[in-house]
PDB file of C-alpha atoms in Angstrom:
ATOM      1  CA  MET A 155     -44.811  23.418  70.248  1.00 46.00           C
ATOM      2  CA  MET A 156     -44.559  25.973  73.310  1.00 45.00           C
ATOM      3  CA  VAL A 157     -43.600  23.358  75.131  1.00 43.00           C
ATOM      4  CA  ARG A 158     -40.974  22.265  72.639  1.00 44.00           C
ATOM      5  CA  LEU A 159     -39.738  25.756  73.020  1.00 40.00           C
ATOM      6  CA  GLY A 160     -39.806  26.759  76.376  1.00 43.00           C
ATOM      7  CA  ALA A 161     -37.764  23.046  77.185  1.00 42.00           C
ATOM      8  CA  ALA A 162     -35.293  24.341  75.051  1.00 40.00           C
ATOM      9  CA  PHE A 163     -34.904  27.520  76.250  1.00 39.00           C
ATOM     10  CA  SER A 164     -34.506  26.264  79.107  1.00 42.00           C
ATOM     11  CA  ALA A 165     -32.066  23.492  77.892  1.00 39.00           C
ATOM     12  CA  ALA A 166     -29.526  26.425  77.063  1.00 39.00           C
ATOM     13  CA  MET A 167     -30.090  28.544  80.501  1.00 39.00           C
ATOM     14  CA  PHE A 168     -29.236  25.372  81.863  1.00 35.00           C
ATOM     15  CA  VAL A 169     -26.099  25.567  79.536  1.00 33.00           C
ATOM     16  CA  VAL A 170     -25.439  29.548  79.695  1.00 33.00           C
ATOM     17  CA  CYS A 171     -25.622  28.987  83.414  1.00 36.00           C
ATOM     18  CA  SER A 172     -23.360  25.982  84.642  1.00 35.00           C
ATOM     19  CA  SER A 173     -19.735  27.432  81.661  1.00 33.00           C
ATOM     20  CA  LEU A 174     -20.324  30.759  83.579  1.00 32.00           C
ATOM     21  CA  ALA A 175     -20.300  29.088  86.354  1.00 33.00           C
ATOM     22  CA  MET A 176     -16.734  26.718  85.083  1.00 32.00           C
ATOM     23  CA  SER A 177     -15.207  29.417  83.948  1.00 31.00           C
ATOM     24  CA  ALA A 178     -15.306  31.585  87.678  1.00 31.00           C
ATOM     25  CA  THR A 179     -14.279  27.976  89.412  1.00 30.00           C
ATOM     26  CA  GLN A 180     -11.904  27.386  86.175  1.00 33.00           C
ATOM     27  CA  PRO A 181      -7.532  28.382  86.997  1.00 38.00           C
ATOM     28  CA  GLU A 182      -6.566  31.658  85.283  1.00 41.00           C
ATOM     29  CA  LYS A 183      -4.389  31.365  81.878  1.00 41.00           C
ATOM     30  CA  GLN A 184      -1.324  32.356  82.214  1.00 42.00           C
ATOM     31  CA  ASN A 185       1.610  33.398  79.870  1.00 41.00           C
ATOM     32  CA  GLY A 186      -0.870  30.733  77.318  1.00 42.00           C
ATOM     33  CA  TRP A 187      -1.359  27.665  80.602  1.00 41.00           C
ATOM     34  CA  ASN A 188      -3.715  27.514  82.718  1.00 45.00           C
ATOM     35  CA  ALA A 189      -1.746  28.587  86.167  1.00 50.00           C
ATOM     36  CA  VAL A 190      -2.460  25.957  88.307  1.00 55.00           C
ATOM     37  CA  ALA A 191      -0.873  26.471  92.319  1.00 56.00           C
ATOM     38  CA  SER A 192       0.555  24.165  93.536  1.00 61.00           C
ATOM     39  CA  GLY A 193       0.401  25.590  97.469  1.00 71.00           C
ATOM     40  CA  PRO A 194      -0.592  29.528  98.750  1.00 87.00           C
ATOM     41  CA  THR A 195      -0.331  32.602  97.768  1.00 93.00           C
ATOM     42  CA  ILE A 196       3.403  33.616 100.077  1.00 92.00           C
ATOM     43  CA  VAL A 197       2.381  37.645 100.302  1.00 95.00           C
ATOM     44  CA  GLY A 198       6.003  39.880 101.498  1.00 94.00           C
ATOM     45  CA  VAL A 199       8.686  42.098 100.577  1.00 95.00           C
ATOM     46  CA  ALA A 200      10.178  41.122  96.507  1.00 95.00           C
ATOM     47  CA  SER A 201      13.694  42.494  96.635  1.00 92.00           C
ATOM     48  CA  THR A 202      16.341  42.444  93.269  1.00 88.00           C
ATOM     49  CA  TYR A 203      19.949  40.726  93.683  1.00 81.00           C
ATOM     50  CA  ASN A 204      22.639  40.950  91.153  1.00 75.00           C
ATOM     51  CA  PRO A 205      26.316  39.342  91.748  1.00 74.00           C
ATOM     52  CA  TYR A 206      27.386  41.121  89.225  1.00 70.00           C
ATOM     53  CA  ARG A 207      26.831  44.584  90.319  1.00 66.00           C
ATOM     54  CA  HIS A 208      30.006  45.767  93.010  1.00 59.00           C
ATOM     55  CA  ASP A 209      26.706  47.440  95.126  1.00 56.00           C
ATOM     56  CA  GLN A 210      25.492  43.929  96.099  1.00 52.00           C
ATOM     57  CA  GLN A 211      26.781  42.249  99.363  1.00 51.00           C
ATOM     58  CA  SER A 212      24.416  38.671  98.726  1.00 52.00           C
ATOM     59  CA  GLY A 213      25.050  35.685  95.973  1.00 55.00           C
ATOM     60  CA  GLY A 214      27.235  34.965  94.096  1.00 60.00           C
ATOM     61  CA  PRO A 215      27.403  34.129  89.895  1.00 73.00           C
ATOM     62  CA  GLU A 216      26.308  30.906  90.379  1.00 76.00           C
ATOM     63  CA  THR A 217      23.015  29.992  91.109  1.00 80.00           C
ATOM     64  CA  ALA A 218      21.200  27.079  93.356  1.00 75.00           C
ATOM     65  CA  SER A 219      20.579  24.815  89.654  1.00 78.00           C
ATOM     66  CA  GLY A 220      23.813  25.323  88.865  1.00 80.00           C
ATOM     67  CA  GLU A 221      23.116  27.507  86.602  1.00 82.00           C
ATOM     68  CA  SER A 222      25.289  31.448  85.910  1.00 84.00           C
ATOM     69  CA  TYR A 223      22.916  33.253  86.999  1.00 84.00           C
ATOM     70  CA  ASP A 224      22.170  35.329  84.056  1.00 88.00           C
ATOM     71  CA  PRO A 225      20.346  39.476  84.213  1.00 86.00           C
ATOM     72  CA  ASN A 226      18.569  38.467  81.472  1.00 89.00           C
ATOM     73  CA  ALA A 227      15.943  35.961  82.427  1.00 92.00           C
ATOM     74  CA  TRP A 228      13.008  35.641  83.821  1.00 96.00           C
ATOM     75  CA  THR A 229      14.264  33.917  87.587  1.00 93.00           C
ATOM     76  CA  ALA A 230      14.797  34.814  91.125  1.00 92.00           C
ATOM     77  CA  ALA A 231      15.670  32.853  94.527  1.00 88.00           C
ATOM     78  CA  ILE A 232      13.429  32.153  97.553  1.00 89.00           C
ATOM     79  CA  GLN A 233      13.330  32.441 100.564  1.00 86.00           C
ATOM     80  CA  VAL A 234      15.660  29.448 102.176  1.00 82.00           C
ATOM     81  CA  ASP A 235      12.499  28.394 104.685  1.00 83.00           C
ATOM     82  CA  LEU A 236      10.048  28.886 101.271  1.00 85.00           C
ATOM     83  CA  ARG A 237      11.664  25.776  99.357  1.00 78.00           C
ATOM     84  CA  LYS A 238       8.774  23.088 100.441  1.00 78.00           C
ATOM     85  CA  GLN A 239       6.169  25.519  99.145  1.00 80.00           C
ATOM     86  CA  PHE A 240       7.935  25.245  95.895  1.00 79.00           C
ATOM     87  CA  GLY A 241       8.301  21.632  96.414  1.00 76.00           C
ATOM     88  CA  GLY A 242      12.142  21.340  97.519  1.00 71.00           C
ATOM     89  CA  VAL A 243      14.259  23.385  95.455  1.00 72.00           C
ATOM     90  CA  HIS A 244      17.356  21.669  96.295  1.00 69.00           C
ATOM     91  CA  TYR A 245      21.171  22.751  94.674  1.00 70.00           C
ATOM     92  CA  GLY A 246      23.357  20.870  91.966  1.00 70.00           C
ATOM     93  CA  LYS A 247      21.856  17.787  90.846  1.00 73.00           C
ATOM     94  CA  ASP A 248      19.122  17.953  92.967  1.00 75.00           C
ATOM     95  CA  TYR A 249      18.397  21.339  91.427  1.00 75.00           C
ATOM     96  CA  ARG A 250      14.433  20.453  89.332  1.00 76.00           C
ATOM     97  CA  PRO A 251      12.833  23.628  87.811  1.00 77.00           C
ATOM     98  CA  ALA A 252       9.914  25.078  90.564  1.00 89.00           C
ATOM     99  CA  TYR A 253       8.188  28.358  89.029  1.00 93.00           C
ATOM    100  CA  ALA A 254       6.059  30.920  90.257  1.00 94.00           C
ATOM    101  CA  LEU A 255       3.248  33.889  89.227  1.00 96.00           C
ATOM    102  CA  VAL A 256       4.667  37.318  91.686  1.00 96.00           C
ATOM    103  CA  VAL A 257       1.508  39.702  91.380  1.00 96.00           C
ATOM    104  CA  THR A 258       1.780  43.881  92.503  1.00 94.00           C
ATOM    105  CA  SER A 259      -1.313  45.928  92.048  1.00 90.00           C
ATOM    106  CA  ASP A 260      -1.058  45.916  88.550  1.00 92.00           C
ATOM    107  CA  LYS A 261       1.911  43.446  86.599  1.00 95.00           C
ATOM    108  CA  GLN A 262       2.311  40.435  87.175  1.00 96.00           C
ATOM    109  CA  ALA A 263       5.396  37.312  85.853  1.00 97.00           C
ATOM    110  CA  ILE A 264       6.236  33.878  85.446  1.00 97.00           C
ATOM    111  CA  VAL A 265       9.444  33.479  87.685  1.00 96.00           C
ATOM    112  CA  LYS A 266      11.813  30.420  87.495  1.00 93.00           C
ATOM    113  CA  ILE A 267      13.121  29.835  90.831  1.00 90.00           C
ATOM    114  CA  ASN A 268      16.078  28.776  90.459  1.00 87.00           C
ATOM    115  CA  ASP A 269      17.487  29.728  92.887  1.00 85.00           C
ATOM    116  CA  VAL A 270      17.342  29.805  96.750  1.00 83.00           C
ATOM    117  CA  GLY A 271      18.621  31.579  99.678  1.00 80.00           C
ATOM    118  CA  PRO A 272      18.233  33.673 103.398  1.00 79.00           C
ATOM    119  CA  LEU A 273      17.191  36.418 102.188  1.00 81.00           C
ATOM    120  CA  GLU A 274      16.883  39.417 104.482  1.00 83.00           C
ATOM    121  CA  PRO A 275      13.723  39.271 107.175  1.00 85.00           C
ATOM    122  CA  GLY A 276      10.423  40.167 105.224  1.00 86.00           C
ATOM    123  CA  ARG A 277      11.809  39.271 101.737  1.00 90.00           C
ATOM    124  CA  VAL A 278      10.383  36.357 100.528  1.00 93.00           C
ATOM    125  CA  ILE A 279      11.724  36.146  96.960  1.00 94.00           C
ATOM    126  CA  ASP A 280      14.447  38.051  94.824  1.00 92.00           C
ATOM    127  CA  LEU A 281      14.625  38.488  91.359  1.00 94.00           C
ATOM    128  CA  ASN A 282      16.591  39.126  88.834  1.00 90.00           C
ATOM    129  CA  GLU A 283      17.962  42.086  87.020  1.00 89.00           C
ATOM    130  CA  GLN A 284      15.497  41.620  83.849  1.00 91.00           C
ATOM    131  CA  THR A 285      12.387  41.103  86.439  1.00 94.00           C
ATOM    132  CA  MET A 286      12.389  44.012  88.624  1.00 93.00           C
ATOM    133  CA  ARG A 287      13.480  46.409  85.956  1.00 93.00           C
ATOM    134  CA  TYR A 288       9.727  45.019  84.858  1.00 95.00           C
ATOM    135  CA  PHE A 289       7.862  46.203  88.154  1.00 95.00           C
ATOM    136  CA  ASP A 290      10.041  48.938  89.126  1.00 92.00           C
ATOM    137  CA  PRO A 291      11.831  49.933  85.193  1.00 91.00           C
ATOM    138  CA  SER A 292      13.738  52.338  86.996  1.00 86.00           C
ATOM    139  CA  LEU A 293      15.301  50.256  89.151  1.00 81.00           C
ATOM    140  CA  LYS A 294      14.312  52.940  92.693  1.00 81.00           C
ATOM    141  CA  ARG A 295      12.866  51.944  94.623  1.00 79.00           C
ATOM    142  CA  ARG A 296      14.670  48.370  94.335  1.00 82.00           C
ATOM    143  CA  LEU A 297      11.888  47.308  96.914  1.00 90.00           C
ATOM    144  CA  ILE A 298       8.098  45.605  96.159  1.00 93.00           C
ATOM    145  CA  TYR A 299       5.917  46.016  99.122  1.00 92.00           C
ATOM    146  CA  ARG A 300       2.990  43.165  98.886  1.00 93.00           C
ATOM    147  CA  VAL A 301       3.776  40.763  96.739  1.00 95.00           C
ATOM    148  CA  GLU A 302       1.671  37.876  96.205  1.00 96.00           C
ATOM    149  CA  VAL A 303       3.652  34.375  95.346  1.00 95.00           C
ATOM    150  CA  THR A 304       2.041  31.606  94.304  1.00 95.00           C
ATOM    151  CA  PRO A 305       4.200  28.260  93.067  1.00 93.00           C
ATOM    152  CA  LEU A 306       3.313  27.067  90.448  1.00 92.00           C
ATOM    153  CA  LEU A 307       2.900  23.307  89.280  1.00 87.00           C
ATOM    154  CA  GLY A 308       4.211  22.083  86.818  1.00 85.00           C
ATOM    155  CA  ASP A 309       8.181  22.209  85.261  1.00 82.00           C
ATOM    156  CA  ASP A 310       7.283  24.131  81.310  1.00 86.00           C
ATOM    157  CA  TRP A 311       5.976  27.328  82.927  1.00 92.00           C
ATOM    158  CA  ALA A 312       6.991  29.603  80.117  1.00 94.00           C
ATOM    159  CA  PRO A 313       8.849  32.629  81.891  1.00 96.00           C
ATOM    160  CA  GLY A 314       7.567  36.272  81.447  1.00 97.00           C
ATOM    161  CA  PRO A 315       5.351  38.773  82.264  1.00 96.00           C
ATOM    162  CA  VAL A 316       1.408  37.549  81.835  1.00 94.00           C
ATOM    163  CA  ALA A 317      -0.621  40.159  80.383  1.00 83.00           C
ATOM    164  CA  SER A 318      -3.861  40.798  82.353  1.00 68.00           C
ATOM    165  CA  GLY A 319      -7.141  40.741  81.017  1.00 58.00           C
TER     166      GLY A 319
END
């Protein structure tokens, strides 16, 4: 009886330890989806843009995807040099959606990459107005230093904030 109980206890401990080890190596669940990176995390500065605001110098009302700029969507433009890391974000009819997990020290969001551009040096991503308001509610900073941008695999992401924990 003691041998069976000991064997059952050992088997249970093995299952628990295996589960804990596996959960530590599993991708984190984001927005109800498993966040699986398609490339290395890029660290740099995030800025904001809105081509409809009179004080903006860059961009235009149409994004590389052919979509009109939507200040209320969860979208962003990446630096032209980062195209390959996002699966080759192309223009017009060759465009296919790419997604990224954007992380600061206290917030994270999934954004749809629908534009590319020659951003200012050091900047890796231009967030649209909605996305920037999430990270900087007053829009006074206009720049987010040390932002982490991780390209995500697949095209079925739900853009928006990601709950922590």
